[in-house]
Coordinates of C-alpha atoms in Angstrom, one line a residue:
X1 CA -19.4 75.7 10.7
X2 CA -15.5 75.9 10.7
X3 CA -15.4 76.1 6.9
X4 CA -15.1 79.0 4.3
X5 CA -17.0 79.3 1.3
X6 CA -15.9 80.6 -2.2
X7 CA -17.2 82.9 -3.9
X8 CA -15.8 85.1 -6.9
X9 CA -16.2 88.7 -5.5
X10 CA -16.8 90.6 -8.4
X11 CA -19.0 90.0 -10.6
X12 CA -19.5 87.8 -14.0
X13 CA -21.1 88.7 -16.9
X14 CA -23.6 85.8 -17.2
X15 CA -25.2 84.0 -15.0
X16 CA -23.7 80.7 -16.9
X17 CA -20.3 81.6 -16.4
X18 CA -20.6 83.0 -12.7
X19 CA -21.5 79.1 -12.2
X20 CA -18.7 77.9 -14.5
X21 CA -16.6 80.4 -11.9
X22 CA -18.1 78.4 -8.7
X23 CA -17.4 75.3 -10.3
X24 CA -13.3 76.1 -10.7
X25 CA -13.6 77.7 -7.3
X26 CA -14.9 74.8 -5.8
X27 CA -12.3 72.5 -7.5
X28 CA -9.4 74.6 -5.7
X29 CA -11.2 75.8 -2.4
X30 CA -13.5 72.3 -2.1
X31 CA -16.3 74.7 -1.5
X32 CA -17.8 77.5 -4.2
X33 CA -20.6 79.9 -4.5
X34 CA -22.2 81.8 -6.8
X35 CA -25.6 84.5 -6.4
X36 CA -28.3 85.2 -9.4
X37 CA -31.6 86.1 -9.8
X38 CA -34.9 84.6 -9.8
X39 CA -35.9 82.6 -12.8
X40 CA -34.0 84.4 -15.8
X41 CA -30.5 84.3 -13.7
X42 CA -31.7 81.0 -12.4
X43 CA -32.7 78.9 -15.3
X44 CA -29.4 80.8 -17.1
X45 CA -27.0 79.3 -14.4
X46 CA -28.8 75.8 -14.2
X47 CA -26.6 73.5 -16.9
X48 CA -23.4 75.1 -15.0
X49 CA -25.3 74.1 -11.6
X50 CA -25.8 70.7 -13.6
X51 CA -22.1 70.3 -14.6
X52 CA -21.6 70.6 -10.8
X53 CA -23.6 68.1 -9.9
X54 CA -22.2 65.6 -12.1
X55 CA -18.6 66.1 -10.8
X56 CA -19.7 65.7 -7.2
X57 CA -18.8 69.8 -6.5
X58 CA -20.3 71.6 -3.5
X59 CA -21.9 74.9 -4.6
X60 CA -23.9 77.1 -3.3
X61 CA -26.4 78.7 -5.4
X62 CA -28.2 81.5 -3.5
X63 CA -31.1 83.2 -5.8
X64 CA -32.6 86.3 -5.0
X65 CA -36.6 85.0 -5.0
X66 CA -39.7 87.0 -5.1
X67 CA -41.2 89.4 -1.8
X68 CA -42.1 87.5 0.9
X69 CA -45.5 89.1 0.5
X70 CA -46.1 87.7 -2.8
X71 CA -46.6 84.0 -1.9
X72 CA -49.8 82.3 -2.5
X73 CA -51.3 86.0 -3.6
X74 CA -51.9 84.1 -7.3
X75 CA -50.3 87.4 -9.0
X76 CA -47.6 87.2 -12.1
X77 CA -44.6 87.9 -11.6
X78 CA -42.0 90.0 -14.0
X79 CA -39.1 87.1 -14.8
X80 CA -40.9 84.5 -14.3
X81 CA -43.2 83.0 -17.5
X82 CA -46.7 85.0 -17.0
X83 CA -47.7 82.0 -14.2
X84 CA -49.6 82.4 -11.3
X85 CA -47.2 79.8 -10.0
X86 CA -43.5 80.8 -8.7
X87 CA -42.7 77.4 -8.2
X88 CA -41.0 76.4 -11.8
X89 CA -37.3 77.5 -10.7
X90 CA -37.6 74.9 -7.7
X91 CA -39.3 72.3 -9.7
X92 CA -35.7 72.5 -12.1
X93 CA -33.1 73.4 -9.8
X94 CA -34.8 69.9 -8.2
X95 CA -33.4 67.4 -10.6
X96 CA -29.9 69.0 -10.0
X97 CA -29.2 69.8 -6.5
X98 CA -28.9 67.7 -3.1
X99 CA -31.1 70.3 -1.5
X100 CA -33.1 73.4 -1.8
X101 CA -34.4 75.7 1.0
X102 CA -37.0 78.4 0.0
X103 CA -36.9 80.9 2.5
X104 CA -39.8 83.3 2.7
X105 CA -39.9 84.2 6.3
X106 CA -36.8 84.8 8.5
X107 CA -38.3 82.6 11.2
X108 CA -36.6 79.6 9.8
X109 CA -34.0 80.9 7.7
X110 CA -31.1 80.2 9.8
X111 CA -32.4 76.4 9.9
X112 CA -33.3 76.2 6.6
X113 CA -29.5 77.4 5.3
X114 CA -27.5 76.1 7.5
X115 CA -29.0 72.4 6.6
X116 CA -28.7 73.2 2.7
X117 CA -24.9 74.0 3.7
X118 CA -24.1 71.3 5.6
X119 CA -25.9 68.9 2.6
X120 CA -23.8 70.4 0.4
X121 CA -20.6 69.8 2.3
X122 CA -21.6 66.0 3.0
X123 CA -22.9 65.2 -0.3
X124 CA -20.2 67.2 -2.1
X125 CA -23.1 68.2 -4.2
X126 CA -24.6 71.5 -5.4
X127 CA -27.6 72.9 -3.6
X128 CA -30.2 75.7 -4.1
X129 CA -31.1 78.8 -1.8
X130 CA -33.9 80.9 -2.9
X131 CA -34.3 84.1 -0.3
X132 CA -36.9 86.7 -0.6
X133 CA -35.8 89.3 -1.9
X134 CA -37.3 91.7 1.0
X135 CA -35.8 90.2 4.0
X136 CA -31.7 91.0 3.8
X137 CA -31.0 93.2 6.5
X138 CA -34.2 93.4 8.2
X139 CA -33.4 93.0 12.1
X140 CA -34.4 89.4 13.8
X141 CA -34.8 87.9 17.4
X142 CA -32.1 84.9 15.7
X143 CA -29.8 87.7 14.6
X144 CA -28.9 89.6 17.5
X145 CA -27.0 86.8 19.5
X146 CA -24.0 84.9 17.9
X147 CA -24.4 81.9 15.8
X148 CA -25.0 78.9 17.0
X149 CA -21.9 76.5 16.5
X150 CA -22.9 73.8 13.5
X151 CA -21.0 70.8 13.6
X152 CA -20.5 68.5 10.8
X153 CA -19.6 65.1 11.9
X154 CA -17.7 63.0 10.2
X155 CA -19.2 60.0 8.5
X156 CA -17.3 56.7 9.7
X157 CA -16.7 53.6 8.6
X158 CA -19.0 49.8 9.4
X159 CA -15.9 48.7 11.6
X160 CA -16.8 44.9 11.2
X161 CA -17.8 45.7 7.0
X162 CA -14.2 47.3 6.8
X163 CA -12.9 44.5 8.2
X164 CA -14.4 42.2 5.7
X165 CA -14.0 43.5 3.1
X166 CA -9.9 44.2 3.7
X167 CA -10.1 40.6 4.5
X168 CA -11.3 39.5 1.2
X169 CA -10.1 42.1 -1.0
X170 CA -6.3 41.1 0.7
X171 CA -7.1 37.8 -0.3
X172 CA -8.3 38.0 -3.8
X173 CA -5.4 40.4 -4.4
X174 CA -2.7 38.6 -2.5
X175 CA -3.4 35.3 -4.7
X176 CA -2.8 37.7 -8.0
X177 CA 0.2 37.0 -9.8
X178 CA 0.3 40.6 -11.9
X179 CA -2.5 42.8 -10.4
X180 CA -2.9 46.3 -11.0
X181 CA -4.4 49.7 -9.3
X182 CA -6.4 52.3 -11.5
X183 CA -7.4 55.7 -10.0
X184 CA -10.7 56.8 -10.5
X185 CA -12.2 60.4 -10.2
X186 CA -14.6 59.9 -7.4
X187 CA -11.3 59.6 -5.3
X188 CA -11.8 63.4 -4.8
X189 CA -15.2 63.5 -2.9
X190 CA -14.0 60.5 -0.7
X191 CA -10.9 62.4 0.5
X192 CA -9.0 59.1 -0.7
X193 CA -6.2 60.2 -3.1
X194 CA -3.3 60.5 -0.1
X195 CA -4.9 57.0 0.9
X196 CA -4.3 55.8 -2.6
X197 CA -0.9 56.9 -2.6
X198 CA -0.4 55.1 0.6
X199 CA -1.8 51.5 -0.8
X200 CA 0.2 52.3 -4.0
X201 CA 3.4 53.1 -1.7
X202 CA 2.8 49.5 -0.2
X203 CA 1.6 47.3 -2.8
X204 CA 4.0 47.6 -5.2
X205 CA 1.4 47.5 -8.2
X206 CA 1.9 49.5 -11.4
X207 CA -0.1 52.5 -10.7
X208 CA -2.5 54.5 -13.4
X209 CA -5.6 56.6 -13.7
X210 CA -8.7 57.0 -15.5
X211 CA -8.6 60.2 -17.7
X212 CA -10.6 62.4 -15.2
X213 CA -8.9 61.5 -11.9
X214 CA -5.7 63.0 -14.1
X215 CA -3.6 65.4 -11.4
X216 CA -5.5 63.5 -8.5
X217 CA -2.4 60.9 -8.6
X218 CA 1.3 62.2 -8.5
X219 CA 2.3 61.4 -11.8
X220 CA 6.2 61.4 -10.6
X221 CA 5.5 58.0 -8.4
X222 CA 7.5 55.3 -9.2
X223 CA 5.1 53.0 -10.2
X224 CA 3.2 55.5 -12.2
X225 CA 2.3 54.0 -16.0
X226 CA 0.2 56.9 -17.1
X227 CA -3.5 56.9 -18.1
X228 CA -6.0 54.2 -18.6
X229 CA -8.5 55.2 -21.2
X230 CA -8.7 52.1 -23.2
X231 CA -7.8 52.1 -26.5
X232 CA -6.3 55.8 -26.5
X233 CA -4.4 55.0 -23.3
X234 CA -0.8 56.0 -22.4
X235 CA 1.4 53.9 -24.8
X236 CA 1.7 50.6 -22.6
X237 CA -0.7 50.9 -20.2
X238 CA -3.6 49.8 -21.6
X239 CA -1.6 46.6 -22.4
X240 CA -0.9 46.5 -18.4
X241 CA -4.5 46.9 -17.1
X242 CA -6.2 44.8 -19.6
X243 CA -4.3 42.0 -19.1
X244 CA -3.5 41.9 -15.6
X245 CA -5.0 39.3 -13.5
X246 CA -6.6 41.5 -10.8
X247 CA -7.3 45.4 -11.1
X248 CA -8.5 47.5 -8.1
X249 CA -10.0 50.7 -10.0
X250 CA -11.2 53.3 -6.7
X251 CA -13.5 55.9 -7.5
X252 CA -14.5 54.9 -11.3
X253 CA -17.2 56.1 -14.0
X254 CA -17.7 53.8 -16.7
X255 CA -19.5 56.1 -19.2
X256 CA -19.6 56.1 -22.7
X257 CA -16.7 58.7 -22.6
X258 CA -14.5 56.9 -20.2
X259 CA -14.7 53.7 -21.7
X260 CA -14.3 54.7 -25.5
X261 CA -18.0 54.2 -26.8
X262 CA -17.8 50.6 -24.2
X263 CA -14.7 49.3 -25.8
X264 CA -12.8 48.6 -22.4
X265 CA -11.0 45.5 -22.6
X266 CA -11.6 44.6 -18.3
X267 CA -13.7 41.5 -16.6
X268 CA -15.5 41.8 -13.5
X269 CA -14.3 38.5 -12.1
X270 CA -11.0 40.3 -12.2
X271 CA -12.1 43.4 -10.4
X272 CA -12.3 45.1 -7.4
X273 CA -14.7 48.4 -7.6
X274 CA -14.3 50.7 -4.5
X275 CA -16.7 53.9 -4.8
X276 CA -16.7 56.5 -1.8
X277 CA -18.9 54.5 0.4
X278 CA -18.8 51.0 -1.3
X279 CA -16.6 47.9 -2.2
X280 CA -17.2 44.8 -4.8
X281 CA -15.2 42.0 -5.3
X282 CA -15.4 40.4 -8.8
X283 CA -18.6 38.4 -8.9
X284 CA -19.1 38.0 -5.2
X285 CA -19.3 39.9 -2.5
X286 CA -20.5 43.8 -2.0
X287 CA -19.8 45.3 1.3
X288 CA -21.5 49.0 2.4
X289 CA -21.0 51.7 5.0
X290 CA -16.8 51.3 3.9
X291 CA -15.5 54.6 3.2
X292 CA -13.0 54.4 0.6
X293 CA -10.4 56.5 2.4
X294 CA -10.4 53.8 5.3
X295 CA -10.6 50.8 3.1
X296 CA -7.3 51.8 1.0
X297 CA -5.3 52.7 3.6
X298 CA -6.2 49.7 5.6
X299 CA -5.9 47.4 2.7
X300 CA -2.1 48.6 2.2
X301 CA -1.1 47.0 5.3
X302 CA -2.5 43.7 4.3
X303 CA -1.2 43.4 0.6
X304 CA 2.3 41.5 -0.7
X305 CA 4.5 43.6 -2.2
X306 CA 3.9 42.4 -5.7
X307 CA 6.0 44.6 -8.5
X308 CA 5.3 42.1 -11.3
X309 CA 3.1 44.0 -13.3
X310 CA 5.5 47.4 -13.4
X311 CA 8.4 45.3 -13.5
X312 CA 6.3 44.0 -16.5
X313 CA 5.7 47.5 -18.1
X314 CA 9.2 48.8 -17.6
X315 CA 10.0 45.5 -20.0
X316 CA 8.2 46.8 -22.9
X317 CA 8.5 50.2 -22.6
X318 CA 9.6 52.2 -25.3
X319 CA 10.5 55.7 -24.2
X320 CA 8.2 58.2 -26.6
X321 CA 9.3 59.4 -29.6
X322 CA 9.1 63.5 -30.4
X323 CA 7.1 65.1 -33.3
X324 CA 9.0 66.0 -36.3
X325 CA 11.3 69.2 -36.2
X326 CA 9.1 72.5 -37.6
X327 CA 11.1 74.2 -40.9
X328 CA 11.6 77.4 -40.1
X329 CA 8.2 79.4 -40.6
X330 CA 6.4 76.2 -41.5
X331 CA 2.8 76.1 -40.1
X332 CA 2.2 75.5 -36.5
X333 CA 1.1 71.8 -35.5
X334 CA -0.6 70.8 -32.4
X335 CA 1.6 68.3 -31.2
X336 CA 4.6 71.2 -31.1
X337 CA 2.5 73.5 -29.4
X338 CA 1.8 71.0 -26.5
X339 CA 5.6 70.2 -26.7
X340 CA 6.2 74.1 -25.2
X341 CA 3.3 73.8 -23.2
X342 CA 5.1 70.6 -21.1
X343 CA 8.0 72.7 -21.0
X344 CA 6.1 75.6 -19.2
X345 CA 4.7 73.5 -16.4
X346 CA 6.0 73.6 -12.6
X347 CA 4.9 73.4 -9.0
X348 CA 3.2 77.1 -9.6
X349 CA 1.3 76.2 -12.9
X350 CA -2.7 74.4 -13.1
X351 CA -3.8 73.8 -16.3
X352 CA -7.4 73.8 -17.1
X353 CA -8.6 71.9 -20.6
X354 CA -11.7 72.9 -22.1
X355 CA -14.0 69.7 -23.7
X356 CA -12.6 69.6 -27.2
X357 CA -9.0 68.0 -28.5
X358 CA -7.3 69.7 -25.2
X359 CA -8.8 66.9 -23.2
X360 CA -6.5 64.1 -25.5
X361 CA -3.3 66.8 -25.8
X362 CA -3.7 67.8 -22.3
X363 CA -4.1 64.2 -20.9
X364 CA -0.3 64.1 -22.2
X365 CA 1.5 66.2 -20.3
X366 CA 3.5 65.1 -17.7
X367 CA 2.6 67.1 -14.3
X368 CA 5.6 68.0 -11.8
X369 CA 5.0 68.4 -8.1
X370 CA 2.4 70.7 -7.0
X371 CA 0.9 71.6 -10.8
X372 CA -2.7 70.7 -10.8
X373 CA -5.1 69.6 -13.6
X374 CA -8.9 69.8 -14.2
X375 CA -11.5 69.8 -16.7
X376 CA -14.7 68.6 -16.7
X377 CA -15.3 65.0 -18.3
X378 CA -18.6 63.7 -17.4
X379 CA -20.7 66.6 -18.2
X380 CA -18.3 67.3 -21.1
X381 CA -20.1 71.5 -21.6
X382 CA -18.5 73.1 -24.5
X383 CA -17.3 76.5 -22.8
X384 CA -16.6 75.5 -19.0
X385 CA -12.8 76.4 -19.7
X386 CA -13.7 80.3 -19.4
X387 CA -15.6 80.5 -16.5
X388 CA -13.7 78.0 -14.6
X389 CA -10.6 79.9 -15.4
X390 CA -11.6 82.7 -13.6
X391 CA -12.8 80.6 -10.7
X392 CA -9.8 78.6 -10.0
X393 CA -7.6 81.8 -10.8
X394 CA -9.1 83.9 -8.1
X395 CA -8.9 80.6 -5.6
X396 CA -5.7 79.8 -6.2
X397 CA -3.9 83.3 -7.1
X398 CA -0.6 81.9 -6.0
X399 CA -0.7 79.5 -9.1
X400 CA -0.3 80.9 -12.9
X401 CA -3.0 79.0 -14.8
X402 CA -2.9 78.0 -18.6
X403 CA -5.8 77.3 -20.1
X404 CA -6.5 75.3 -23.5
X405 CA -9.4 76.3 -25.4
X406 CA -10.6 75.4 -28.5
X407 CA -12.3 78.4 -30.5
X408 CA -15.8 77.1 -30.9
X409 CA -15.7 76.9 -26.9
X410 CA -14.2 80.4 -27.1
X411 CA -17.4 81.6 -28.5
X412 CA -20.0 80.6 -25.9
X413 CA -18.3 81.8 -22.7
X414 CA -15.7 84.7 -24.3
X415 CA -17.3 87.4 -22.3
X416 CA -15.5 86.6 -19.0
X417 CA -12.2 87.8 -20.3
X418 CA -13.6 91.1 -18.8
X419 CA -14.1 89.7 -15.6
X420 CA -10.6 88.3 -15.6
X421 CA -9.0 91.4 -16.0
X422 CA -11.3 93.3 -13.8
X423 CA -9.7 90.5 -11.2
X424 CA -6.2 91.3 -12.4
X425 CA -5.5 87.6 -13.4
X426 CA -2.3 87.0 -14.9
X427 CA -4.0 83.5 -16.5
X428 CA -2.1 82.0 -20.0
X429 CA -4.7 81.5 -22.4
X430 CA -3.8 79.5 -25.3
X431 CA -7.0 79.6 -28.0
X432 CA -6.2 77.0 -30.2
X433 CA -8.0 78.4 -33.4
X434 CA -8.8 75.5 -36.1
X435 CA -11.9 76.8 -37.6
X436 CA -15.0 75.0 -35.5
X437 CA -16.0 72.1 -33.2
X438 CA -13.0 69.8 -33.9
X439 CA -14.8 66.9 -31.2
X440 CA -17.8 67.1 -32.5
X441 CA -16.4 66.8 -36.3
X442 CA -15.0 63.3 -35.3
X443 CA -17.9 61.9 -33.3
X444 CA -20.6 63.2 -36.1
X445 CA -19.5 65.8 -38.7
X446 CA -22.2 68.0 -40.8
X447 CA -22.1 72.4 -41.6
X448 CA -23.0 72.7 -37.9
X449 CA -19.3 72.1 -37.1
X450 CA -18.1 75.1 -39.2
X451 CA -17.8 78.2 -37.6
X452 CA -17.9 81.8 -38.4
X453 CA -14.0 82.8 -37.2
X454 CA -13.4 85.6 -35.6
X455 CA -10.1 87.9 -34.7
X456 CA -9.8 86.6 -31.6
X457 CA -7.3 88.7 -30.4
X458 CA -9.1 91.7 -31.3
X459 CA -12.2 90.8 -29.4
X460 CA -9.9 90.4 -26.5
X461 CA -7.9 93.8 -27.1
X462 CA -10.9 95.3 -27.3
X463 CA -12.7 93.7 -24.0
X464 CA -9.5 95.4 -22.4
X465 CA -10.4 99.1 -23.8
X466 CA -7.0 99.8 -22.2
X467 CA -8.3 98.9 -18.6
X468 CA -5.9 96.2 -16.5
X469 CA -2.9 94.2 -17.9
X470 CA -3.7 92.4 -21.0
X471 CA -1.2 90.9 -23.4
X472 CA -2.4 89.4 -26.7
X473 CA -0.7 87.7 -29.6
X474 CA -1.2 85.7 -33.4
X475 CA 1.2 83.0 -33.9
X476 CA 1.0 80.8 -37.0
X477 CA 4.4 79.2 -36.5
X478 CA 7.1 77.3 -34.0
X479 CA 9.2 80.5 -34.0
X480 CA 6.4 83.0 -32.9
X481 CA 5.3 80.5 -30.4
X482 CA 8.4 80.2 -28.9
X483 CA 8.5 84.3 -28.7
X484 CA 5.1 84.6 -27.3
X485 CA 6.2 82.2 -24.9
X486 CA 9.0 84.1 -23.5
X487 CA 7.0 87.3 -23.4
X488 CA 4.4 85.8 -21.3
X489 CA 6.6 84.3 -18.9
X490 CA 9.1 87.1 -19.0
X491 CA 8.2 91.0 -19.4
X492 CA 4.4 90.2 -19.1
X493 CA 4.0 87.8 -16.3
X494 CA 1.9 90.0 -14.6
X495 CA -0.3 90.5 -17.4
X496 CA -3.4 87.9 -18.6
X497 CA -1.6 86.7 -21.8
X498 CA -4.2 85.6 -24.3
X499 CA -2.3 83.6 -27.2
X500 CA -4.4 82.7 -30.3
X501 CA -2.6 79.6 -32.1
X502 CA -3.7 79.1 -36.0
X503 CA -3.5 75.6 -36.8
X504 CA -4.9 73.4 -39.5
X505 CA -8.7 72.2 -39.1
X506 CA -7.4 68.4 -39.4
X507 CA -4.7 68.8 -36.8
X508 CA -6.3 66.7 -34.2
X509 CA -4.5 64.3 -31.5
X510 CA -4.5 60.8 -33.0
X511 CA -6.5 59.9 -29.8
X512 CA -9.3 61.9 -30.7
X513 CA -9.6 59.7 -34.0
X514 CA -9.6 56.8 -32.2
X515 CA -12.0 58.2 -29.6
X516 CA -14.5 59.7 -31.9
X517 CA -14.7 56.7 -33.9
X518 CA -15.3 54.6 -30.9
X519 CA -18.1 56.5 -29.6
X520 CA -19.8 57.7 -32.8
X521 CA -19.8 54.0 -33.0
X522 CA -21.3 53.4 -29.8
X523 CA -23.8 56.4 -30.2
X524 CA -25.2 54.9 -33.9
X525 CA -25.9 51.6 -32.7
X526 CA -29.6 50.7 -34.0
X527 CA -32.4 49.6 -32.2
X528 CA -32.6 46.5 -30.1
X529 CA -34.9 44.4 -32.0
X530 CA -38.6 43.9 -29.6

């Protein structure tokens, strides 16, 4: 296979966040890997696995299973839960992966991996290895000639289902007086965002994105309106979408999440839904075996240039207004801190926000050229940031990354600071330090919210010990910001900068009010009456 997987190459404290770690590998290198052990390392990595899975990510998870010698002898295992039976790890990695190849003889093996791989790879999905842990480096027959070559070939499009479906969706579009094109983030494991950018090039059309296809999309395009997340959208782009005539969204997820507790103001007679392998046209027709990549770019040589609906937004713009100017030593607010933040970003930065008020604050920022963006939306795990820090770090060293994480993430993944500096990262890692689980607060608050604080810094000074470059700093105001700013990109840009920012527990984004009241709404709906 003429592919390279990644793999962090040192290794993580937990099994949880060494799959976090895969996961922002795999989001940089399109390919990640991570190795445990059987049961209690496999069950520990599983809801990272899961996460995976949810965001279409190819992983490898390669666990280190029982001796070979040990199947069907009915004796209990250590690790496993006192059963006769060493079949429970499969029976939950099941429900999560694409694939999963026990191998217990080394007959098979090279069969049995290289098709989990190549699964992987076409699915874009995680898949589980479980290898005895008594056959690595025992000579085989297979072993002592060179591989054999495995091709992947590429999956291709229905010709005559393309056609059709360019055909109509030209049509249906074509007849549109103000239509519209929203980016979706399934556009990543259809290869299709540089065939977006093509149909957008060509169309005309006012161009936006759902929150988690944010960075997939150049943001400085022309026709570029910002996100589409309903009512907490981009100022004026909601307005746009919703009331467009004819919206092509490629790649979406309509969750609860996405679609503010269901509160999306779209019709499906006005739609056209393309998924990786899949387009639908309003009400009518469905056409499969049309890969997205193929459809868009065919499809922008068969649209009108139609501006109407950014010549439209560009009318009632209004260009944003800035918060209010700190007093001098007055108490940090959120909104100034993401002000710096924008200010820091170039072609060399990523920015990683962890599931918390970062998502809303971070879905601001405006990205130049070459700075990427991820966080993990549909799975939404409280702690990702840390893990997947290091992972996209190590793939992408020639990028500085800053990371946004709230405290109560902070708490479930903090180990993997260590790890971090053992890789001599020079990450930005802004802890935004409001006293608990400021999300959860606004969807459904109770004492569970509340959490113990801790000296943040001084966890992380003393995870150094004095071993690798680590820079850490308190601020509480605009002025210390600022400073801690300079330091990090000046004298200590070489260093992992860890920058713990004190603000008020009710300093939340106004989009996360708006948010959490729209899906605590959705989430208490009562019964349907029988």
């Amino acid at each position: 296979m003429d592919f390279k997987i990644g793999a962090i190459d040192t290794c993580c404290c937990n099994e949880l966040n060494a799959g976090y770690a895969a996961d922002g590998y795999a989001r940089a290198r399109g390919v990640g890997a991570c190795v445990v052990t059987f049961t209690v390392g496999g069950l520990s990595v599983l809801n990272a696995i899961a996460g995976a899975y949810s965001e279409n990510l190819p992983l490898i998870c390669i666990v280190g299973g029982p001796n070979s010698n040990d199947y069907g002898t009915n004796r209990v295992l250590h690790h496993t839960i006192g059963l006769q039976d060493f079949s429970q790890e499969l029976r939950c990695f099941q429900t999560v992966t694409c694939n999963q190849a026990v191998v217990n003889n080394l007959g098979d093996a090279h069969e049995m991996i290289d098709n989990a791989i190549s699964t992987s790879l076409k699915e874009s999905k995680p898949v589980y290895i479980s290898i005895s842990c008594n056959l690595p480096g025992i000579p085989h027959p297979t072993f002592s000639h060179d591989p054999v070559p495995f091709v992947l070939y590429p999956r291709l499009s229905n010709m005559m289902g393309l056609e059709a479906a360019v055909e109509a969706a030209a049509e249906f579009l074509n007849k549109a007086v103000k239509p519209v094109l929203v980016g979706g983030q399934k556009m990543r494991v259809a290869k299709a965002c540089d065939a977006f950018v093509e149909l957008a090039d060509g169309c005309g059309y006012a161009v936006s994105v759902m929150p988690a296809a944010k960075g997939l999309v150049p943001e400085y395009h022309p026709h570029f309106i910002g996100t589409y997340w309903g009512a907490v959208s981009t100022a004026f782009c909601a307005e746009i979408v919703e009331s467009a005539d004819a919206y092509l969204f490629a790649g979406p997820i309509f969750n609860d999440y996405s679609s503010v507790g269901y509160s999306l103001l779209l019709k499906k007679e006005k739609a056209i839904i393309v998924q990786p392998d899949r387009v639908t046209i309003g009400n009518g027709p469905a056409f499969g075996c049309v890969l997205m990549r193929d459809f868009l770019s065919a499809l922008a040589k068969r649209l009108k240039h139609n501006p109407t609906s950014y010549e439209n937004y560009h009318r009632i713009y209004v260009p944003e207004g800035h918060p209010l100017k700190c007093e001098p030593k007055e108490a940090l607010r959120v909104n100034i801190l993401f002000q710096h933040i924008q200010n820091m970003l170039s072609g060399d930065s990523a920015v990683i926000a962890e599931t918390g008020d970062s998502w809303f604050n971070c879905q601001k920022l405006k990205l130049p050229q070459g700075c990427s963006y991820e966080f993990q939306m549909q799975y939404g795990s409280i702690g990702w940031s840390v893990g997947a820090t290091l992972g996209y770090a190590q793939a992408a060293p020639e990028k500085r990354v800053i990371a946004c994480i709230g405290d109560g993430s902070f708490q479930v993944t903090a180990q993997d600071i260590s790890t971090m500096l053992r890789c001599g990262q020079r990450t930005i890692i802004f802890l935004i330090n409001n006293l608990g689980y400021t999300i959860e607060v606004e969807i459904h608050d109770g004492p569970y919210n509340v959490i113990k604080n801790w000296n943040y810094t001084g966890l992380v000074d003393a995870i150094h010990n004095g071993e690798g470059k680590c820079w850490t700093t308190k601020v509480y105001c605009e002025e210390e910001l600022v400073e801690a700013i300079e330091t990090a990109n000046g004298v200590k840009k070489d260093c992992l900068c860890f920058i713990e920012v004190i603000v008020h527990k009710d300093d939340t984004s106004k989009e996360l009010l708006e948010w959490g009241s729209r899906v605590s709404a959705a989430n208490s709906r009562p019964p349907n009456p029988q």
